[in-house]
C-alpha cells in the first residue's frame, strides 16, 4: 500500500466513494491522514469508520489541506457541487486520484492513453505485448484499477495509464513519457457541457508530456490532424501512424477485427517499438491476444450463427465500428441515450436484418432509427432477456446462411443495469441459459 508522507496528520476531504474514492481513502489512511469522506449517492461502506463519514457541510474546511474528488464529479464546469464550492471558498487544493497517483512518486515510464473509443483495447493490447515480452508493467486508471493504488514496477517497468475525459479534466500534475489520443467524437456532453470543453480535456494529455516526450496519433483522423498544432510543442516528438502499419501483425486475430482495431493495434505497436520491442516479438504477442470482455467479445460461434457481446459500446461511434465489422445483423440496441443517439451507426443500417430495442427509451430509439431507415423491422422489447430470446428466434427462422446477433447498445446502461459490465454479463448469462436449454 502506498504511503505519501506529505499527508501525515493532515486533514483531507474525499468526495465520492466509487473505486477511485475508496482507493484514495485507503492510501490516505495508510499515510496517516485525517480523512473526511462523503458520497451523496452511497451508504457508508464497512471499511470507512463512522467518525470519517461526515456530510461535507460539517467538515472542518478551515483546516482541510486537500479535497480529492472522484472522476465522475465535475470540477471545472460552471455548475459545481456544493463541496467543491466550499473548497474554493476556503482555498483548499482540489485534486483527483490521478494527482494522488503522481504524489506516490512512481519511477516507471508512464504511458497515457485516452480517446472516446478504443482506449481500453489499445491499453489492453499494449499491456499484453509488454507482459508477453517479460517487461514489468501495470495497467490502471480508467481501465478499472485506480492509479493511486498500484505498485510501481520500478525504473525498468512501464505504467499504462488509461485516462477518461473526467480524469484528465481534474488532473493537474501528471507527467507522461508517451501519450496517445485514439480519437475524439462527441461523448459525455452532460458532464462537459459542450463538445469544445470535451475536446480541451482530451488535449490536456499532450500538455502532460515531459520534455522530449512522444505523442502518437492516427494521421487519417481528420479532427485530430486539424486540432493538434505540433508547432506549439517544440520539445515533443510527434509520430503519425496509419492503420496499415498493423496489417502484418494482426494476421487472423478475430479479436482485432475492423478498421477501428487496426488503428488501435497500430498505436499499441508503435508504442511497443518505442519501448525497444522488436517486430517479431510484437507479432508473436499479438497472435495470442484474446481481446476484452464486453468489447466485440465473441461468446458463441457456429457455422450459421455468431453471437457478439459489445456492451462496452455506449455511443454511436463505437457501435458504428461494430456494425461495420459484420453482415446480416440482428442488432440489440438501447439504454440511456447519449446526445448523438445512434450517431454514426446510422450509416450501417443496411447491414442490419432486424432490430431489438431495450431500455427505458424504446420510443426514442425507434424514432431515431426510423429517421434513417423507415423499412427496417423494429421490436420494442424493453428487457434484455426478451430482446435476446426474440433475436435468437428470428435468426433461426431467417434462413440466412450466416448471421450475427450483436449486443451493441449505443447507449449508457444506467437505466436498467449497474454499468456496461453488468449489462454484458447478463447478456452472456441469457445466452448460456439458452444453450443449456438447447435453444441455440
Tab-separated table of N, CA and C in Angstrom, residues 47 57 225 332 384 424:
chain	number	residue	atom	x	y	z
A	47	UNK	N	-15.681	-0.451	5.271
A	47	UNK	CA	-14.257	-0.178	5.533
A	47	UNK	C	-14.015	1.258	6.019
A	57	UNK	N	-20.902	19.384	4.494
A	57	UNK	CA	-21.320	20.662	5.098
A	57	UNK	C	-20.764	20.833	6.511
A	225	UNK	N	-5.923	15.659	-36.675
A	225	UNK	CA	-4.952	16.329	-37.532
A	225	UNK	C	-5.197	17.835	-37.579
A	332	UNK	N	-29.215	-5.730	-31.130
A	332	UNK	CA	-29.829	-5.347	-29.852
A	332	UNK	C	-29.246	-3.996	-29.448
A	384	UNK	N	-33.616	-6.913	-21.750
A	384	UNK	CA	-32.546	-7.589	-22.483
A	384	UNK	C	-32.891	-9.054	-22.721
A	424	UNK	N	-23.422	-6.580	-20.036
A	424	UNK	CA	-22.780	-7.623	-20.828
A	424	UNK	C	-22.827	-8.988	-20.156
